[in-house]
Coordinates of C-alpha atoms and ligand atoms in Angstrom, one line a residue:
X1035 CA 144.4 120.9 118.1
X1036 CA 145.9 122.8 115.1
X1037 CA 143.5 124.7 112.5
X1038 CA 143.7 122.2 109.7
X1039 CA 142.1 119.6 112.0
X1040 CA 139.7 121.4 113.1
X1041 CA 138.6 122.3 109.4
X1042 CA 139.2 118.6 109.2
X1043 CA 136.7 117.4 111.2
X1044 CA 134.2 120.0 111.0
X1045 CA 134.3 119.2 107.1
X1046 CA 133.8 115.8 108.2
X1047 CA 131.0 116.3 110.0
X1048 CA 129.5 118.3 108.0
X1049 CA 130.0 115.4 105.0
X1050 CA 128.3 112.9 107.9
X1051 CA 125.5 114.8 107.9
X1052 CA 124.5 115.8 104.7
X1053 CA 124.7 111.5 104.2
X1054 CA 121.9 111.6 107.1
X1055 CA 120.1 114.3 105.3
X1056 CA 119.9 110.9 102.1
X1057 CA 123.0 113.2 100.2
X1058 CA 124.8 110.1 99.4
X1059 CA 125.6 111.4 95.7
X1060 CA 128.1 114.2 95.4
X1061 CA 126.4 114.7 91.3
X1062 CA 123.3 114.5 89.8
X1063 CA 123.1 112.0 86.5
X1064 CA 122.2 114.6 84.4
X1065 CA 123.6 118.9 84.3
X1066 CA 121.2 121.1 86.2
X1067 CA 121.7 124.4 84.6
X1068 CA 121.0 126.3 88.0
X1069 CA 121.1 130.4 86.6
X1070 CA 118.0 129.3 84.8
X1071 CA 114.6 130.6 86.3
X1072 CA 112.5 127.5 88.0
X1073 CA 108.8 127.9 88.0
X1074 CA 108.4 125.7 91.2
X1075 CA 104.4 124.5 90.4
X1076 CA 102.3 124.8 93.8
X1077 CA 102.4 121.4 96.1
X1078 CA 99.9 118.8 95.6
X1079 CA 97.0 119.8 97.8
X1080 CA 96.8 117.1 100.6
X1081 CA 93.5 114.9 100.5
X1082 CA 92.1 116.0 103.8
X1083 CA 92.4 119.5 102.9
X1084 CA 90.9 119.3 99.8
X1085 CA 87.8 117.0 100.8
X1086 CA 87.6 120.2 103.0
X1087 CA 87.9 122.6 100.3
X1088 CA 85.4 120.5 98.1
X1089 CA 82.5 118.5 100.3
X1090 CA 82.3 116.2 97.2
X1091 CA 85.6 115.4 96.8
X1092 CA 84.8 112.7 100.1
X1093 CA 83.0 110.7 97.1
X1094 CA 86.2 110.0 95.7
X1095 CA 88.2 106.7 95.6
X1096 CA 90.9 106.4 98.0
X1097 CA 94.2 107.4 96.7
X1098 CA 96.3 105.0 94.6
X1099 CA 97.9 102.6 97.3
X1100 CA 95.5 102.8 100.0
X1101 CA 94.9 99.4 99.4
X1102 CA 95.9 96.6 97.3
X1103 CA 94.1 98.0 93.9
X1104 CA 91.8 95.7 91.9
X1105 CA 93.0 97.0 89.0
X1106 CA 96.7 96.6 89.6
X1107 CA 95.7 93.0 89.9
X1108 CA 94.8 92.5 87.0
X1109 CA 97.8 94.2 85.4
X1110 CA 99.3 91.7 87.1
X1111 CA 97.3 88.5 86.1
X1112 CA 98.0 89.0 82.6
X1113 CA 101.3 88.3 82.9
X1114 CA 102.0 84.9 81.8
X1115 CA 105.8 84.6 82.7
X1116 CA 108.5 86.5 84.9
X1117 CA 109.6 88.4 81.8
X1118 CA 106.6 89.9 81.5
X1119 CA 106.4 91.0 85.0
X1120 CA 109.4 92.5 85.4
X1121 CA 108.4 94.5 82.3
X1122 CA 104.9 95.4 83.6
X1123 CA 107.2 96.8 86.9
X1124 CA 109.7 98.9 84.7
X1125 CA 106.6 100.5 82.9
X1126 CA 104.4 101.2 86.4
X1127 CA 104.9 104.8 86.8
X1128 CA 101.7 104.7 89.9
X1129 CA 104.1 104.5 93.0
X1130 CA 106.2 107.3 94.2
X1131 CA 109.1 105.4 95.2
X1132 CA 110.0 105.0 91.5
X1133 CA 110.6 108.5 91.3
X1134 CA 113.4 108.7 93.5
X1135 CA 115.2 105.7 92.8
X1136 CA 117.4 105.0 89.9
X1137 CA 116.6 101.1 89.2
X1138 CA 114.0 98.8 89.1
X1139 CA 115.2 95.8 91.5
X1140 CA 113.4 92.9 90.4
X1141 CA 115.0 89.6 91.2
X1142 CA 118.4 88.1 91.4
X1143 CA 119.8 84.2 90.8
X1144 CA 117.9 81.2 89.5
X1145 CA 114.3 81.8 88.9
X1146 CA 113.9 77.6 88.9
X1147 CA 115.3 77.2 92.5
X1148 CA 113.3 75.2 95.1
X1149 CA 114.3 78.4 97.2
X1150 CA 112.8 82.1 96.8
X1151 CA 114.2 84.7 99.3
X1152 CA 111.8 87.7 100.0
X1153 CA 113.6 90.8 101.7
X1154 CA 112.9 94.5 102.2
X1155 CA 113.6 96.7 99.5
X1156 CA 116.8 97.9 98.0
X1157 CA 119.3 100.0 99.5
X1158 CA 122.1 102.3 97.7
X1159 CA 124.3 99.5 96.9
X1160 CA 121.2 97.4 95.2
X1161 CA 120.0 100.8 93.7
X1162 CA 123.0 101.8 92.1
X1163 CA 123.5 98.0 90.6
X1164 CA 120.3 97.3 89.8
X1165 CA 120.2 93.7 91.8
X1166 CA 118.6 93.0 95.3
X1167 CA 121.2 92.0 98.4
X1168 CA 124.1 93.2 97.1
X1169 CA 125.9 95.1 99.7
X1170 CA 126.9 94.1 102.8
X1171 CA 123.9 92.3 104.3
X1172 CA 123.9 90.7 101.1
X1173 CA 127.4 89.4 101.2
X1174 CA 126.2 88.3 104.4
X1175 CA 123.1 86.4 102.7
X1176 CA 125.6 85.1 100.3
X1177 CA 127.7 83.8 103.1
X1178 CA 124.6 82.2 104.9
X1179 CA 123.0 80.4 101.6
X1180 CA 126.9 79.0 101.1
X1181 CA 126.5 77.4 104.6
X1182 CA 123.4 75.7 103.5
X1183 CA 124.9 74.7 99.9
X1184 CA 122.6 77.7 98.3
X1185 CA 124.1 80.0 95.7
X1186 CA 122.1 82.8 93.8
X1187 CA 125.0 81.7 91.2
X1188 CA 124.3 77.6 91.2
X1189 CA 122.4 76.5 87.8
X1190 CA 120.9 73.4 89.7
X1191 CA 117.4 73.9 90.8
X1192 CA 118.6 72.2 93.8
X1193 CA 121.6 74.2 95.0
X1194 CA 120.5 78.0 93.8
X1195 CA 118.2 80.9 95.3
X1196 CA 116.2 83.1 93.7
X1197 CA 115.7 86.7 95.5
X1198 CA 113.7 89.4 95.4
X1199 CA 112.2 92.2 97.9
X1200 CA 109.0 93.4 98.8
X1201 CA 109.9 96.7 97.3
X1202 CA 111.5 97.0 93.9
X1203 CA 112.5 101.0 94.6
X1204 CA 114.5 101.9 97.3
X1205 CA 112.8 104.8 99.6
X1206 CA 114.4 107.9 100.1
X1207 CA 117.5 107.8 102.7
X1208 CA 116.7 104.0 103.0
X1209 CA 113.5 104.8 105.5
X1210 CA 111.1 101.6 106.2
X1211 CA 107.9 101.8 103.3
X1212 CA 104.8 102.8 103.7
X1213 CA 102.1 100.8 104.4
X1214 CA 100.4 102.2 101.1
X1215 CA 103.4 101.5 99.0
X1216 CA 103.5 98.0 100.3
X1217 CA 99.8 97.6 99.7
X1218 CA 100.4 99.1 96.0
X1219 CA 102.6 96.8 94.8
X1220 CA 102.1 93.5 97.1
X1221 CA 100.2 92.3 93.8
X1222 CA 103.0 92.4 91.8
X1223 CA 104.8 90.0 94.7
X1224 CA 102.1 87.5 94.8
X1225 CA 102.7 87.2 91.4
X1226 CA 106.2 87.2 91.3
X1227 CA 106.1 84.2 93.8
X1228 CA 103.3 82.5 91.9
X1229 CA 105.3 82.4 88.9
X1230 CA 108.3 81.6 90.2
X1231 CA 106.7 78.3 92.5
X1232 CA 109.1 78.4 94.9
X1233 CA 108.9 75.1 97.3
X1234 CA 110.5 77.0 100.4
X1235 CA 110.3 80.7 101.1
X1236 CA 112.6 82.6 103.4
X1237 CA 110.9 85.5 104.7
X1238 CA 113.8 87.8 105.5
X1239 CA 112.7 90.3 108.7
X1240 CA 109.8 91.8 109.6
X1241 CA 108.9 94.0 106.4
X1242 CA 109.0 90.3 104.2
X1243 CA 107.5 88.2 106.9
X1244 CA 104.6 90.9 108.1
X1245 CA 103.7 91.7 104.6
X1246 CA 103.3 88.0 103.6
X1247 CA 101.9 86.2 106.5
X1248 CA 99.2 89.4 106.6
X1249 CA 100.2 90.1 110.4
X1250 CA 101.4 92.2 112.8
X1251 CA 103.2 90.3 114.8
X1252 CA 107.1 90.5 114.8
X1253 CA 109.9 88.8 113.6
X1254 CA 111.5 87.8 117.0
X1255 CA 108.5 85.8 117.7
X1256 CA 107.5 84.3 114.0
X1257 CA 111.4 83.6 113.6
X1258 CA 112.0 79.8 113.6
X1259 CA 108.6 78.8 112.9
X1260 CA 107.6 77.1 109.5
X1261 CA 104.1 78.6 108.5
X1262 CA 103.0 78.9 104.7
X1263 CA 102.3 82.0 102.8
X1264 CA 99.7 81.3 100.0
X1265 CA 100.2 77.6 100.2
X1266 CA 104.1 77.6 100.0
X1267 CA 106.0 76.4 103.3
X1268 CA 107.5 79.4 104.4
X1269 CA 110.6 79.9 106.9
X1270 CA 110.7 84.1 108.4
X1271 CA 114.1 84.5 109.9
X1272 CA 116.4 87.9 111.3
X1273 CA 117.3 90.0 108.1
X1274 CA 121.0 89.8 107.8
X1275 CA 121.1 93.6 108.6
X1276 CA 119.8 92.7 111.8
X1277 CA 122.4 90.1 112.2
X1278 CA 125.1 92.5 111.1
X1279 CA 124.0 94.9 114.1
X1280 CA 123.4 92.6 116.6
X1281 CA 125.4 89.5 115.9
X1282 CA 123.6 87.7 119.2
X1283 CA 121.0 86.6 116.4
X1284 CA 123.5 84.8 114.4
X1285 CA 122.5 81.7 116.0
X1286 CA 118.8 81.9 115.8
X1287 CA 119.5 82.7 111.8
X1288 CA 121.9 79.7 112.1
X1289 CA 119.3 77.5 113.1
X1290 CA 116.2 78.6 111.2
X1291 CA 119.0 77.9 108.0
X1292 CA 119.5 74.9 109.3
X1293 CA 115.2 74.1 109.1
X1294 CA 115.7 75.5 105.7
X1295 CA 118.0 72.7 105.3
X1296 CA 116.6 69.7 106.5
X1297 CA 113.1 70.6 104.6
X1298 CA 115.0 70.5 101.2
X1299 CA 117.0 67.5 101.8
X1300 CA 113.5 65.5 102.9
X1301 CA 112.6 63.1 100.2
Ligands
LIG255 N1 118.0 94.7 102.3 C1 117.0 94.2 101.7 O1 116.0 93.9 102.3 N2 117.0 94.0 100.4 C2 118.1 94.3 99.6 O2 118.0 94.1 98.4 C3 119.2 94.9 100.3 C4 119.1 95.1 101.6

Protein backbone atom coordinates (compact mmCIF):
# COMPACT_ATOMS: atom_id res chain seq x y z
CA UNK A 1 0.00 0.00 0.00
CA UNK A 2 1.66 3.26 -1.15
CA UNK A 3 1.96 6.39 1.35
CA UNK A 4 -0.80 8.45 -0.13
CA UNK A 5 -3.33 5.72 0.73
CA UNK A 6 -2.39 5.29 3.78
CA UNK A 7 -2.77 9.07 4.56
CA UNK A 8 -5.88 8.42 2.68
CA UNK A 9 -7.56 6.33 4.77
CA UNK A 10 -6.14 7.30 7.97
CA UNK A 11 -7.65 10.82 7.00
CA UNK A 12 -10.66 9.00 6.46
CA UNK A 13 -10.94 7.53 9.45
CA UNK A 14 -10.09 10.11 11.26
CA UNK A 15 -13.15 12.22 9.32
CA UNK A 16 -15.48 8.93 10.48
CA UNK A 17 -14.80 9.58 13.73
CA UNK A 18 -14.96 12.94 14.54
CA UNK A 19 -18.82 12.38 12.76
CA UNK A 20 -19.23 9.81 15.73
CA UNK A 21 -17.88 12.28 18.12
CA UNK A 22 -21.64 14.64 16.60
CA UNK A 23 -18.82 16.78 14.26
CA UNK A 24 -21.02 16.65 11.37
CA UNK A 25 -20.31 20.54 10.56
CA UNK A 26 -16.94 21.33 9.15
CA UNK A 27 -17.91 25.53 10.37
CA UNK A 28 -19.64 27.13 12.90
CA UNK A 29 -22.64 29.71 11.62
CA UNK A 30 -21.10 32.48 13.12
CA UNK A 31 -16.67 33.52 13.35
CA UNK A 32 -15.18 32.41 16.58
CA UNK A 33 -12.40 34.67 17.11
CA UNK A 34 -10.23 31.93 18.94
CA UNK A 35 -6.75 34.32 20.10
CA UNK A 36 -9.33 36.00 22.22
CA UNK A 37 -9.15 35.08 26.12
CA UNK A 38 -12.41 32.82 27.21
CA UNK A 39 -13.43 33.09 30.74
CA UNK A 40 -14.92 29.54 30.83
CA UNK A 41 -17.73 30.27 33.96
CA UNK A 42 -17.56 27.12 36.55
CA UNK A 43 -20.08 24.08 35.61
CA UNK A 44 -23.44 24.10 36.84
CA UNK A 45 -23.27 22.39 40.20
CA UNK A 46 -25.18 19.10 39.93
CA UNK A 47 -28.41 18.85 42.10
CA UNK A 48 -27.32 16.03 44.29
CA UNK A 49 -24.27 17.64 45.13
CA UNK A 50 -25.61 20.73 45.94
CA UNK A 51 -28.72 19.40 48.20
CA UNK A 52 -25.39 18.08 49.85
CA UNK A 53 -23.67 21.24 50.04
CA UNK A 54 -26.97 23.01 51.24
CA UNK A 55 -29.49 20.61 53.56
CA UNK A 56 -32.25 23.07 52.42
CA UNK A 57 -31.82 23.02 48.98
CA UNK A 58 -33.87 19.18 49.30
CA UNK A 59 -36.93 21.72 49.75
CA UNK A 60 -36.66 22.74 46.37
CA UNK A 61 -38.84 21.84 43.33
CA UNK A 62 -37.62 19.27 41.10
CA UNK A 63 -35.74 20.55 38.24
CA UNK A 64 -37.48 21.88 35.17
CA UNK A 65 -38.49 18.62 33.19
CA UNK A 66 -38.75 16.19 35.88
CA UNK A 67 -42.14 15.93 35.11
CA UNK A 68 -44.69 17.26 32.85
CA UNK A 69 -44.84 21.00 34.51
CA UNK A 70 -48.17 22.55 35.51
CA UNK A 71 -47.15 25.55 34.44
CA UNK A 72 -45.99 24.62 31.02
CA UNK A 73 -49.54 23.50 30.67
CA UNK A 74 -50.89 26.26 30.92
CA UNK A 75 -48.54 28.03 28.53
CA UNK A 76 -49.88 25.72 26.50
CA UNK A 77 -53.69 26.01 27.04
CA UNK A 78 -53.73 29.49 25.99
CA UNK A 79 -53.09 28.79 22.79
CA UNK A 80 -56.09 28.95 20.78
CA UNK A 81 -54.74 27.77 17.30
CA UNK A 82 -51.53 25.97 15.76
CA UNK A 83 -50.02 29.34 14.99
CA UNK A 84 -49.87 30.17 18.23
CA UNK A 85 -48.23 27.07 19.35
CA UNK A 86 -45.68 26.88 17.19
CA UNK A 87 -44.90 30.44 18.34
CA UNK A 88 -45.14 29.67 22.14
CA UNK A 89 -42.31 26.59 20.97
CA UNK A 90 -39.95 29.13 19.07
CA UNK A 91 -40.00 31.47 22.23
CA UNK A 92 -39.47 28.40 25.05
CA UNK A 93 -36.01 28.88 25.89
CA UNK A 94 -36.67 26.09 29.36
CA UNK A 95 -35.33 22.87 27.47
CA UNK A 96 -31.76 22.20 26.70
CA UNK A 97 -32.16 20.62 23.50
CA UNK A 98 -32.94 24.03 22.04
CA UNK A 99 -29.53 25.01 22.71
CA UNK A 100 -27.85 22.80 20.49
CA UNK A 101 -30.07 22.62 17.63
CA UNK A 102 -30.40 25.06 14.98
CA UNK A 103 -34.40 24.83 14.15
CA UNK A 104 -37.45 24.58 15.82
CA UNK A 105 -39.22 21.46 13.89
CA UNK A 106 -42.73 21.94 14.40
CA UNK A 107 -44.91 20.18 11.84
CA UNK A 108 -45.01 19.40 8.23
CA UNK A 109 -48.02 18.91 5.44
CA UNK A 110 -51.81 19.64 5.98
CA UNK A 111 -52.68 20.55 9.43
CA UNK A 112 -56.62 19.56 8.25
CA UNK A 113 -55.70 15.84 7.38
CA UNK A 114 -57.75 12.96 8.94
CA UNK A 115 -54.09 11.69 9.41
CA UNK A 116 -51.40 13.06 12.12
CA UNK A 117 -48.00 11.19 12.09
CA UNK A 118 -46.04 11.45 15.47
CA UNK A 119 -42.26 10.40 15.18
CA UNK A 120 -39.05 10.86 17.21
CA UNK A 121 -37.40 13.97 16.97
CA UNK A 122 -35.41 15.51 14.24
CA UNK A 123 -32.22 14.43 12.90
CA UNK A 124 -29.49 16.57 10.87
CA UNK A 125 -31.28 16.55 7.66
CA UNK A 126 -34.69 17.86 9.52
CA UNK A 127 -32.46 20.21 11.59
CA UNK A 128 -30.69 21.86 9.03
CA UNK A 129 -34.27 22.26 6.91
CA UNK A 130 -36.29 23.14 9.49
CA UNK A 131 -39.15 20.27 8.61
CA UNK A 132 -39.69 16.87 10.39
CA UNK A 133 -38.96 13.45 8.09
CA UNK A 134 -36.98 14.85 5.64
CA UNK A 135 -34.13 12.59 5.06
CA UNK A 136 -34.00 9.29 4.31
CA UNK A 137 -36.50 7.64 6.62
CA UNK A 138 -38.52 10.36 5.58
CA UNK A 139 -38.35 9.68 1.90
CA UNK A 140 -39.17 6.43 3.09
CA UNK A 141 -42.40 7.80 4.99
CA UNK A 142 -43.09 9.60 1.89
CA UNK A 143 -42.89 6.42 -0.13
CA UNK A 144 -45.17 4.49 2.46
CA UNK A 145 -48.09 7.31 2.77
CA UNK A 146 -47.96 7.22 -1.37
CA UNK A 147 -48.79 3.52 -1.05
CA UNK A 148 -51.81 4.29 1.08
CA UNK A 149 -52.84 7.50 -1.20
CA UNK A 150 -51.36 9.88 1.73
CA UNK A 151 -49.18 12.95 0.76
CA UNK A 152 -47.83 15.53 3.26
CA UNK A 153 -48.24 17.61 -0.12
CA UNK A 154 -52.24 16.64 -0.95
CA UNK A 155 -54.61 19.77 -0.10
CA UNK A 156 -57.57 17.30 0.46
CA UNK A 157 -58.24 16.58 4.01
CA UNK A 158 -58.75 13.19 2.73
CA UNK A 159 -55.54 12.28 0.89
CA UNK A 160 -52.76 14.52 3.11
CA UNK A 161 -50.74 13.88 6.47
CA UNK A 162 -49.84 16.06 8.79
CA UNK A 163 -46.37 15.27 10.85
CA UNK A 164 -44.73 16.15 13.63
CA UNK A 165 -42.32 14.58 16.37
CA UNK A 166 -42.23 14.17 19.93
CA UNK A 167 -39.31 16.39 20.03
CA UNK A 168 -39.07 19.64 18.12
CA UNK A 169 -34.97 19.90 18.74
CA UNK A 170 -32.77 17.38 17.62
CA UNK A 171 -30.41 15.96 20.61
CA UNK A 172 -26.85 16.12 20.29
CA UNK A 173 -25.27 13.44 17.79
CA UNK A 174 -28.86 12.22 17.22
CA UNK A 175 -28.92 10.24 20.80
CA UNK A 176 -32.56 8.91 22.06
CA UNK A 177 -34.16 11.93 24.58
CA UNK A 178 -34.41 11.97 27.85
CA UNK A 179 -37.06 11.00 29.73
CA UNK A 180 -37.17 14.64 31.31
CA UNK A 181 -37.02 16.32 28.02
CA UNK A 182 -39.97 14.23 26.87
CA UNK A 183 -41.83 14.93 29.99
CA UNK A 184 -40.97 18.88 29.42
CA UNK A 185 -42.44 19.24 26.38
CA UNK A 186 -45.18 16.32 26.06
CA UNK A 187 -47.63 19.28 26.91
CA UNK A 188 -46.86 21.05 24.03
CA UNK A 189 -47.77 17.54 21.97
CA UNK A 190 -50.99 17.05 23.54
CA UNK A 191 -51.76 20.20 22.43
CA UNK A 192 -50.49 20.08 19.15
CA UNK A 193 -52.66 16.97 18.58
CA UNK A 194 -55.63 18.50 20.22
CA UNK A 195 -55.57 21.26 17.96
CA UNK A 196 -54.95 19.63 14.99
CA UNK A 197 -58.03 16.73 15.66
CA UNK A 198 -56.50 14.29 13.87
CA UNK A 199 -59.12 11.12 13.24
CA UNK A 200 -56.20 8.54 12.95
CA UNK A 201 -52.74 8.80 14.58
CA UNK A 202 -49.75 6.85 13.48
CA UNK A 203 -47.45 6.39 16.23
CA UNK A 204 -44.10 5.99 14.54
CA UNK A 205 -41.67 3.56 16.93
CA UNK A 206 -41.18 3.28 20.25
CA UNK A 207 -40.22 7.01 21.36
CA UNK A 208 -44.00 8.17 19.63
CA UNK A 209 -45.86 5.12 20.68
CA UNK A 210 -44.34 4.89 24.53
CA UNK A 211 -44.71 8.51 25.10
CA UNK A 212 -48.34 8.58 23.99
CA UNK A 213 -49.90 5.44 25.04
CA UNK A 214 -47.98 6.24 28.74
CA UNK A 215 -46.27 2.70 28.63
CA UNK A 216 -43.37 0.84 28.68
CA UNK A 217 -44.02 -1.67 26.54
CA UNK A 218 -42.33 -1.85 23.03
CA UNK A 219 -43.06 -1.28 19.72
CA UNK A 220 -42.68 -4.96 18.36
CA UNK A 221 -45.43 -5.95 20.52
CA UNK A 222 -47.91 -2.65 20.33
CA UNK A 223 -47.19 -2.71 16.46
CA UNK A 224 -50.32 -3.66 14.56
CA UNK A 225 -52.68 -3.00 17.20
CA UNK A 226 -55.32 -0.09 17.05
CA UNK A 227 -55.48 1.51 20.66
CA UNK A 228 -56.44 5.24 21.15
CA UNK A 229 -54.29 7.95 22.62
CA UNK A 230 -56.48 10.62 24.39
CA UNK A 231 -59.54 9.50 22.63
CA UNK A 232 -58.14 9.49 19.01
CA UNK A 233 -57.79 5.89 17.30
CA UNK A 234 -54.29 5.41 17.15
CA UNK A 235 -52.15 2.97 14.87
CA UNK A 236 -48.05 2.51 16.51
CA UNK A 237 -46.04 0.97 13.71
CA UNK A 238 -41.87 0.30 13.06
CA UNK A 239 -40.27 3.78 12.49
CA UNK A 240 -39.06 3.83 8.95
CA UNK A 241 -35.48 3.98 10.29
CA UNK A 242 -36.11 0.69 11.65
CA UNK A 243 -37.38 -0.48 8.39
CA UNK A 244 -34.45 1.00 6.61
CA UNK A 245 -32.02 -1.18 8.93
CA UNK A 246 -33.86 -4.18 9.06
CA UNK A 247 -36.07 -4.42 6.02
CA UNK A 248 -37.67 -7.89 7.57
CA UNK A 249 -40.22 -5.31 9.14
CA UNK A 250 -41.31 -3.93 5.87
CA UNK A 251 -44.16 -6.24 5.87
CA UNK A 252 -45.37 -5.76 9.35
CA UNK A 253 -45.22 -1.68 8.37
CA UNK A 254 -47.01 -2.89 5.10
CA UNK A 255 -49.76 -4.27 6.98
CA UNK A 256 -50.31 -1.93 9.87
CA UNK A 257 -50.53 0.80 6.53
CA UNK A 258 -52.77 -1.22 5.26
CA UNK A 259 -55.18 -0.90 8.86
CA UNK A 260 -54.43 2.65 8.39
CA UNK A 261 -56.19 2.22 5.20
CA UNK A 262 -59.18 0.42 5.67
CA UNK A 263 -60.03 2.66 8.87
CA UNK A 264 -60.11 5.80 6.60
CA UNK A 265 -61.98 4.36 3.77
CA UNK A 266 -64.82 3.06 6.43
CA UNK A 267 -67.94 5.09 5.97
N1 LIG B 1 -36.90 10.58 12.58
C1 LIG B 1 -37.94 11.07 13.28
O1 LIG B 1 -38.46 10.42 14.17
N2 LIG B 1 -38.37 12.27 12.96
C2 LIG B 1 -37.84 13.01 12.00
O2 LIG B 1 -38.31 14.11 11.78
C3 LIG B 1 -36.77 12.46 11.28
C4 LIG B 1 -36.31 11.25 11.58
Amino acid sequence: MSLESDTFDADLAALAWLLELGADEAIGEAPVNRFEAVETPPPPRPAAAARRADPAASEAPPLPGAAERPDTAALVASCPDLASLRATLEAFEECGLKKGAKSTVFADGNPAARVMIVGEAPGRDEDRLGLPFVGRSGQLLDRMLAAIGLSRQAKEPERAAYITNVLPWRPPQNRDPSGDEIAMLLPFLHRHIALAKPQVLILMGNAAAKTLLETTTGITRLRGTWTECRGIPAMPMFHPAALLRDPEKKRAAWADLLHVQERLLRP
